[in-house]
Short mmCIF file of C-alpha atoms and ligand atoms in Angstrom, two decimals:
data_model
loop_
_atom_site.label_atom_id
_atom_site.label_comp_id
_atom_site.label_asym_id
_atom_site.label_seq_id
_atom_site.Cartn_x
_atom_site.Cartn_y
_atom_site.Cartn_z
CA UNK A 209 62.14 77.01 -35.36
CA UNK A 210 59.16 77.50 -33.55
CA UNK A 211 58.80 79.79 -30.53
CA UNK A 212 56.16 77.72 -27.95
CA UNK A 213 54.10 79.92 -26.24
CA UNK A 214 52.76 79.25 -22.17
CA UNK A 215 49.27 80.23 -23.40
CA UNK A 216 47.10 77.72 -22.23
CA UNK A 217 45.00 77.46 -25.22
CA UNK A 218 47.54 76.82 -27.65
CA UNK A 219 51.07 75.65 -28.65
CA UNK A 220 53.34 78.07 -30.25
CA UNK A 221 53.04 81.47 -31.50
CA UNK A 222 53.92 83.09 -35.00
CA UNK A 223 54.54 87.27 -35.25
CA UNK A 224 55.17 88.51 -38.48
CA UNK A 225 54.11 91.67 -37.14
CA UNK A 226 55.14 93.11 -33.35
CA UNK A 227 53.94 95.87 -31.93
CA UNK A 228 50.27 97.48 -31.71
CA UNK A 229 48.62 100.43 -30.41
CA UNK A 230 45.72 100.69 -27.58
CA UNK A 231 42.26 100.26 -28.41
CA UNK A 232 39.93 99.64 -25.86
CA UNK A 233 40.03 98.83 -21.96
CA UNK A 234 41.12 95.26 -22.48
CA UNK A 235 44.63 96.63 -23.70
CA UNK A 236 45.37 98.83 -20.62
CA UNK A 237 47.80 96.32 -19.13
CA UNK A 238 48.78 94.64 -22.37
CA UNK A 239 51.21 91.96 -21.83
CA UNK A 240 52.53 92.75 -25.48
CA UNK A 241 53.16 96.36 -24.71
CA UNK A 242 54.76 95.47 -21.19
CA UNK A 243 56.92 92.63 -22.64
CA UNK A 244 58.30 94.03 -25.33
CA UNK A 245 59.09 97.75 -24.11
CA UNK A 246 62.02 95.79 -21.88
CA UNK A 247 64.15 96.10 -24.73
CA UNK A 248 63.51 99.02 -25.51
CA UNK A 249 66.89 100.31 -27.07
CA UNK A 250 68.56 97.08 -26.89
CA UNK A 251 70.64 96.75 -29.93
CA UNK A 252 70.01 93.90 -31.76
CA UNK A 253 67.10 92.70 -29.71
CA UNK A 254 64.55 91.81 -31.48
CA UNK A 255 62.22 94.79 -29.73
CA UNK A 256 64.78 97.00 -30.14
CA UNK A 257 61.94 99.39 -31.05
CA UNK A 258 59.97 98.36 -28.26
CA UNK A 259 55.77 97.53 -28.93
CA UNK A 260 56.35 99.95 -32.28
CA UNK A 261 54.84 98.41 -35.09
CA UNK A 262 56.95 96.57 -37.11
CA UNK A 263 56.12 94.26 -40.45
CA UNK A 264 58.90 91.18 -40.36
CA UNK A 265 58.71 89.99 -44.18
CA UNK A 266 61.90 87.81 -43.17
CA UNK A 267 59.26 85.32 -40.86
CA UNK A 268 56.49 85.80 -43.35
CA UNK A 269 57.07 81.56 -44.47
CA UNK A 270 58.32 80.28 -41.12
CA UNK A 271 55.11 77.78 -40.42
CA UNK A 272 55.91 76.13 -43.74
CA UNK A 273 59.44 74.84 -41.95
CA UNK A 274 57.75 73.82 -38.90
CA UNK A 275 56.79 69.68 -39.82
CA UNK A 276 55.04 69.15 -36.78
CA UNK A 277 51.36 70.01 -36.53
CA UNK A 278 50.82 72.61 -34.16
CA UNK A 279 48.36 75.14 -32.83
CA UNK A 280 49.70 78.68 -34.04
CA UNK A 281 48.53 81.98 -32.31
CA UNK A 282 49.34 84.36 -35.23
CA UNK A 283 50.31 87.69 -33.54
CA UNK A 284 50.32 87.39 -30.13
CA UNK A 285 52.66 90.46 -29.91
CA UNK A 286 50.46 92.44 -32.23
CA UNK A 287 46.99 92.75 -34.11
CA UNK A 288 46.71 91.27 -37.80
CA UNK A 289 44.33 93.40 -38.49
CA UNK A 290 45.97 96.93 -37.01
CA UNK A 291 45.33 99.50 -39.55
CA UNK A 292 48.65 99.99 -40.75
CA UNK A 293 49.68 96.80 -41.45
CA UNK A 294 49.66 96.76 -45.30
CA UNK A 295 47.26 94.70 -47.25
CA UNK A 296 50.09 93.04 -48.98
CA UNK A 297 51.39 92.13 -45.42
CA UNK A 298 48.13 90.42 -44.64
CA UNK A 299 47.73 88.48 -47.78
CA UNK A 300 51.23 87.04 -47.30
CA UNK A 301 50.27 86.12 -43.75
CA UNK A 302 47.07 84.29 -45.31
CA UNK A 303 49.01 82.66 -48.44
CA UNK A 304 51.44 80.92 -45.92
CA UNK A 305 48.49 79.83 -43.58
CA UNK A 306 46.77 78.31 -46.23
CA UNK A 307 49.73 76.62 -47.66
CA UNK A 308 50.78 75.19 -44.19
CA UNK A 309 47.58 73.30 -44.07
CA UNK A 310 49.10 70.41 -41.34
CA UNK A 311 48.98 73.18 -38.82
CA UNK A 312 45.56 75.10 -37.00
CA UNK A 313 46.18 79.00 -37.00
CA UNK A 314 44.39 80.97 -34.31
CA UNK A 315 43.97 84.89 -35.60
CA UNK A 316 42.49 86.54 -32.69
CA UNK A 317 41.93 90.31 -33.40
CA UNK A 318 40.10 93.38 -31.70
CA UNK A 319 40.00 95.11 -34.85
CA UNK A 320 36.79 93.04 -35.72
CA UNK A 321 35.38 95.28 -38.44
CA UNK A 322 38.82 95.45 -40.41
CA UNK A 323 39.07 91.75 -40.53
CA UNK A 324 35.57 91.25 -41.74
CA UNK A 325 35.97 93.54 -44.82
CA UNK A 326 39.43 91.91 -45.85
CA UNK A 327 38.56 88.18 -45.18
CA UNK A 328 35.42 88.84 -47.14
CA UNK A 329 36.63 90.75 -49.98
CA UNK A 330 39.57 87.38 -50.19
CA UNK A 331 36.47 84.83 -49.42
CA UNK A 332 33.50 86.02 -51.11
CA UNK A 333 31.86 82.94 -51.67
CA UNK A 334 33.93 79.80 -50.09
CA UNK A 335 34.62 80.45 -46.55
CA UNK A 336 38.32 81.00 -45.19
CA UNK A 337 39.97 76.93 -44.75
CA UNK A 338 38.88 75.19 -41.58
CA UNK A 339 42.30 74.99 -40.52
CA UNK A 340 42.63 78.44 -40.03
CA UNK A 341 40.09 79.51 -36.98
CA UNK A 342 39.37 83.30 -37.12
CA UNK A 343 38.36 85.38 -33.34
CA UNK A 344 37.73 88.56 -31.82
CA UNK A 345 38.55 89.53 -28.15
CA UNK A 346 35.75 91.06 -26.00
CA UNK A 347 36.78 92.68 -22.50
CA UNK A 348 33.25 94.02 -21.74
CA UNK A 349 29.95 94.21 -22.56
CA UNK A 350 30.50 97.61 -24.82
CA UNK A 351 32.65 95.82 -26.74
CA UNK A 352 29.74 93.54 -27.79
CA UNK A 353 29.83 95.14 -31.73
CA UNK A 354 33.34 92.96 -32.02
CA UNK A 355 30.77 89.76 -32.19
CA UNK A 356 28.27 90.96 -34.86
CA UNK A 357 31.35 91.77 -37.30
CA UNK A 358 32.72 88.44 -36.72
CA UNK A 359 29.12 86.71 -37.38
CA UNK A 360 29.62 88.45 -40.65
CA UNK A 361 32.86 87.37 -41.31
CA UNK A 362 33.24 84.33 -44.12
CA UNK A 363 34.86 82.06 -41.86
CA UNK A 364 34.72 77.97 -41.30
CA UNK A 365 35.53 78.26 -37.25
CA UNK A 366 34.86 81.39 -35.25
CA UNK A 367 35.69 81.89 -31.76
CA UNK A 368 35.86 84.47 -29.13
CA UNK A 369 37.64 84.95 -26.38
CA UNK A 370 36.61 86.90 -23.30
CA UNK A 371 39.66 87.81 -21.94
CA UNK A 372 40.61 90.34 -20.10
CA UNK A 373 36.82 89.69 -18.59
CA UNK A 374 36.32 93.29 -17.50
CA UNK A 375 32.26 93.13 -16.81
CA UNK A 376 29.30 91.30 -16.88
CA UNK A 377 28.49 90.06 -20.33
CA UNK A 378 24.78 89.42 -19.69
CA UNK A 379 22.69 87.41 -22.12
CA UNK A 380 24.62 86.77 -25.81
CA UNK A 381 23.14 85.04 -28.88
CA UNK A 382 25.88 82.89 -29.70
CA UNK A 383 25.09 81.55 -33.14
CA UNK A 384 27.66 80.84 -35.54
CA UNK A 385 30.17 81.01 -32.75
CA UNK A 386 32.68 77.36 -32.46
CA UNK A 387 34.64 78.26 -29.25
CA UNK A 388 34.80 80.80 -26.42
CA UNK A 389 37.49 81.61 -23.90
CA UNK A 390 37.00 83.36 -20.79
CA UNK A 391 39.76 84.41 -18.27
CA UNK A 392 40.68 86.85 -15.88
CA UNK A 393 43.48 89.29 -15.75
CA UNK A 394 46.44 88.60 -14.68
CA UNK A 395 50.09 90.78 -13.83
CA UNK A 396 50.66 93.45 -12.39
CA UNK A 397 47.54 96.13 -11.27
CA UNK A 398 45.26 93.30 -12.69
CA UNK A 399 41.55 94.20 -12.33
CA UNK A 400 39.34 91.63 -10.79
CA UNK A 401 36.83 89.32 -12.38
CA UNK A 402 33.90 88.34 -10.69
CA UNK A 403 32.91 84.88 -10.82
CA UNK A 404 29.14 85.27 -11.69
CA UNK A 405 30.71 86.77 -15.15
CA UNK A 406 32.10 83.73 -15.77
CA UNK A 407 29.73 81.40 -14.81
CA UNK A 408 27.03 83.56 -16.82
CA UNK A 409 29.64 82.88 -20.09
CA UNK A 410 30.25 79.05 -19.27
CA UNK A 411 26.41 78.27 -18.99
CA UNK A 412 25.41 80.00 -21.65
CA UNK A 413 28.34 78.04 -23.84
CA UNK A 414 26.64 74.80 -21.98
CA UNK A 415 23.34 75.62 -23.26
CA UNK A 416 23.61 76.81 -26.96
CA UNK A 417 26.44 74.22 -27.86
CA UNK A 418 29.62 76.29 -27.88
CA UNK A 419 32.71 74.64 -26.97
CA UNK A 420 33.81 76.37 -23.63
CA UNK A 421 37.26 76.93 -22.34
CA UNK A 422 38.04 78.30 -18.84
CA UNK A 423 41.81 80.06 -19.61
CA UNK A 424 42.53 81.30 -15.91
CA UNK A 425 40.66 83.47 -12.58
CA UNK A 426 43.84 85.88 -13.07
CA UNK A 427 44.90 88.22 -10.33
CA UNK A 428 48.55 89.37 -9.53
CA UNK A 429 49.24 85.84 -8.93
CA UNK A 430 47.98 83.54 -11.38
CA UNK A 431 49.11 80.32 -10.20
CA UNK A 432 47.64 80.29 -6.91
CA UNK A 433 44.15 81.86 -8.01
CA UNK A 434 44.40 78.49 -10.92
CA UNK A 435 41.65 77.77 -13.19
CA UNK A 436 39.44 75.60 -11.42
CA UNK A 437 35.80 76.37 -12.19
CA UNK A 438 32.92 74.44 -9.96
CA UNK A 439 35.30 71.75 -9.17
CA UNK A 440 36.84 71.03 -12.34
CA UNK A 441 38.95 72.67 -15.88
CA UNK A 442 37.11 73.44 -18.97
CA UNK A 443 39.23 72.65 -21.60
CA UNK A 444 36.86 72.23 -24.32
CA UNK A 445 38.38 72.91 -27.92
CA UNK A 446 36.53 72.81 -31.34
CA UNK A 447 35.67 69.62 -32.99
CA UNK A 448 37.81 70.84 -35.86
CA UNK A 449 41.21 70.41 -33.39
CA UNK A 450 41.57 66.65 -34.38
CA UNK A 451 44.93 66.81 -36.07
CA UNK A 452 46.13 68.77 -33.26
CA UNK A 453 46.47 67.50 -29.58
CA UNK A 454 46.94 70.99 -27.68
CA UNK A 455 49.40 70.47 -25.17
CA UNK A 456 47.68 69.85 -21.69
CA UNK A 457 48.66 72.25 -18.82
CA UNK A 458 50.15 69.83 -16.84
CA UNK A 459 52.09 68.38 -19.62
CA UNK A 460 56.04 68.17 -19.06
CA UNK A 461 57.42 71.17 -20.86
CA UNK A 462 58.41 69.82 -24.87
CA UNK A 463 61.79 70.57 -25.79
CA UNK A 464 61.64 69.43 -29.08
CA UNK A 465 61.62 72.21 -31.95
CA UNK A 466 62.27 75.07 -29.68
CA UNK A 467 64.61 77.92 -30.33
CA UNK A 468 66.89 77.57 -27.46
CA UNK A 469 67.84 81.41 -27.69
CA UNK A 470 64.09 82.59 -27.90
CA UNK A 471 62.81 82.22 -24.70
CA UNK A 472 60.48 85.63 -25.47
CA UNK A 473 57.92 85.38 -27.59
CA UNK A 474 59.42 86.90 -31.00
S1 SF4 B 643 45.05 95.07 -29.47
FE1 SF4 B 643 46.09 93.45 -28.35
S2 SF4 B 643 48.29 93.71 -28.84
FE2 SF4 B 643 47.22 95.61 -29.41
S3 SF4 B 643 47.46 96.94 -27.61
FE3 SF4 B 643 45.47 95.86 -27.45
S4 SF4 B 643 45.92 94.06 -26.17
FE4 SF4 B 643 47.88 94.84 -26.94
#
């Protein structure tokens, strides 16, 4: 069954790998890490081994049982594109996304330059399937390089999403680019984001055409700081998203399809 995921920008999450290691600033308080070292030890927990990388060939096909569309964040306790994650692994990962073709698969990675020489060495000439949207995170301004590798990745939908927002951005050629997130930090010893960053982001999206969605301000207390931006939500998704209504944050919580015992993202 389907674990459904309290990320505003999408609907359930799929990990056939957990765990990751640090990369840049934006994974200095990574939720991932943080969740999943809880269990640490637990026997039988499914992070027994805490945020150590781990392949999970047994969840490799899960999407195909899911029958209800859904937006899938693949990996939101990892990073697809981690260098030692096998190739194999990955190319399962892929075959089952394109197979499950009802559903829209958000791979969001940091590792920008690793997924751009595997998606184009599988795509050479027709780009990956529209249904399965392909993104790189960027925390700060010298992270910027993530962007150029994903311009050069063979991909029908790209999007980025600037999250933990860590700096000033300044001015960004967005060409190519389908969708961009931007939110602040949140959690414990989360680092403040100025709201000229954001602004600088959501008028830029505003004025090239790019689809703009306002995730959160962030701080130690999410809730209250909300996601109102200049007296409204951005909750702009690609054109592509038709088949898929994403669940709207002030939906009731769906019941339906959820793994009663898997309250943690798995
Ligand atoms: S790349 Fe993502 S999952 Fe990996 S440590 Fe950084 S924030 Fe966490």
């Amino acid at each position: 069954m389907a674990v459904e995921s309290t990320i505003e920008w999408t609907d359930s999450t799929w990990n056939p790998v957990t765990g990751c290691t640090k990369l840049s600033a934006g994974c200095d308080h990574c939720y991932a890490e943080r969740f999943s070292e809880r269990f640490r030890g637990v026997v039988g927990h499914p992070f027994e081994h805490g945020f150590d990388l781990m392949l999970r060939p047994e969840r490799l096909r899960q999407p195909l049982a899911w029958r209800r569309p859904r937006l899938i964040f693949v990996n939101s306790m990892s990073d697809l594109f981690h260098k030692k994650i096998t190739e194999s692994h990955v190319t399962q990962v892929f075959d089952t996304m394109e197979a499950a073709d009802w559903h829209v698969f958000q791979v969001l990675t940091k590792r920008s330059s690793l997924m751009r020489n595997y998606i184009n060495k599988r795509y050479p000439a027709t780009p990956v399937a529209p249904h399965i949207w392909l993104g790189v995170s960027i925390e700060h301004r010298n992270t910027l390089s993530r962007l150029g590798h994903l311009k050069n990745t063979n991909a029908a939908l790209r999007f980025v999403s600037f999250e933990p927002l860590l700096g000033p951005i300044g001015r960004v050629d967005l060409t190519g680019i389908h969708w961009v997130i931007a939110g602040g930090e949140s959690g414990p010893g989360a680092r403040p984001m100025a709201d000229i960053w954001v602004r600088e982001l959501r008028d830029q999206c505003v004025d090239q055409g790019v689809k703009f969605f306002f995730k959160q301000w962030g701080g130690v207390n999410k809730k209250r700081a909300g996601r109102m931006l200049d007296g409204r939500t951005w909750d702009e998704l690609p054109p592509a998203v038709s088949t898929v209504k994403l669940k709207h944050p002030h939906d009731p919580p769906r019941h339906h399809h959820v793994d009663r015992q898997a309250s943690y993202p798995r």
